[in-house]
Amino acid sequence: MTIAIPDPDPDPDPEEPEGKIASRVIKVTPEIAETFLSRASVNRRLDMGQVRSLADTILRGEWKLTHQGIAFDAAGALLDGQHRLRAIIEANTPVEMLVFDGLPREVFPVLDTGKRRSAADTLLSTGAKYLPLLSSTIRHVILFKTMPNDSWIGNRAQVSNDRILSAYNEDKDRYEEAVKIGRELSKHLFASQTVVAVGFFLTTEVAPAADIDEWIAGLKSGANLDPGDARLTLREVPRDTQKWGSRRRMGIRDQASIYIKAWNAWVDPERNGELRLRRLRKGEKMPMPVEVKFER
């Protein structure tokens, strides 16, 4: 059923706009993208990190047709969309896109100036709690699984909001549990809430037969732990190692590696002798969590 909305101030003789804006949906191929880019006049500086992020979205099949597309002015010059067009070329894959023609050139300064939607904003509709921590946890779990031995900061480490939402929907119970544990355990450890949530998610994911309650209890209290217990060693990592301004500051990737090393030494006592909880050295690979599965 269609409901007509009356004009609150009807004008019997509306003026015709000076220029006519038209829009259409077309499949933009890499070749068409090249042609459109050749019509660029004034554009923002190209951010190759953003281009690669959009290209990855296209290659994963996650591109969606939205109101954000390509815009040309009345003279046919490209006003908006250079990053999306470059991404199509980078991915060498055509996508459907909304194309606007005839925009006044005066609109260029206000294009794409709105607040960018964060991953936490995207998760708002799920009803989950602690959204900034939840989105950060999911993002870094994805980074661990896709680029464990590369930097987790900068343009190459961008993860799309759609990808974060999809990951949450696939395993929401475990992500919510990880956030809860991250909030609790970080009070007793050097690591941030995100790091503990990420470490907890990754380790318990491959260790369904491990005694998780014992692991958590030891980290919380530290009581009655043997001197060589990996949980005690993890508790004793200096708390100032991740703070800004510290000469020994560690990022999330370094902190996560320490959490996983301690976990591995705890579930596999043979690793205790080689346990050294320190930041990753140059060229050192991220440790993978030890699996603990039920015996058949």
CSV table of C-alpha atoms in Angstrom, one decimal, residues 31-41 72 76-78 85-86:
chain,number,residue,atom,x,y,z
A,31,GLU,CA,37.6,-0.6,-18.5
A,32,ILE,CA,34.7,1.7,-17.7
A,33,ALA,CA,36.4,2.7,-14.4
A,34,GLU,CA,39.5,3.8,-16.4
A,35,THR,CA,37.3,5.9,-18.7
A,36,PHE,CA,35.5,7.5,-15.8
A,37,LEU,CA,38.8,8.3,-14.0
A,38,SER,CA,40.1,10.0,-17.2
A,39,ARG,CA,37.4,12.5,-16.7
A,40,ALA,CA,38.5,13.5,-13.2
A,41,SER,CA,39.3,17.2,-12.7
A,72,PHE,CA,29.8,13.8,-12.5
A,76,GLY,CA,30.9,15.5,-17.4
A,77,ALA,CA,33.9,15.9,-15.0
A,78,LEU,CA,34.2,13.3,-12.2
A,85,LEU,CA,36.8,3.3,-9.3
A,86,ARG,CA,40.4,2.5,-8.5
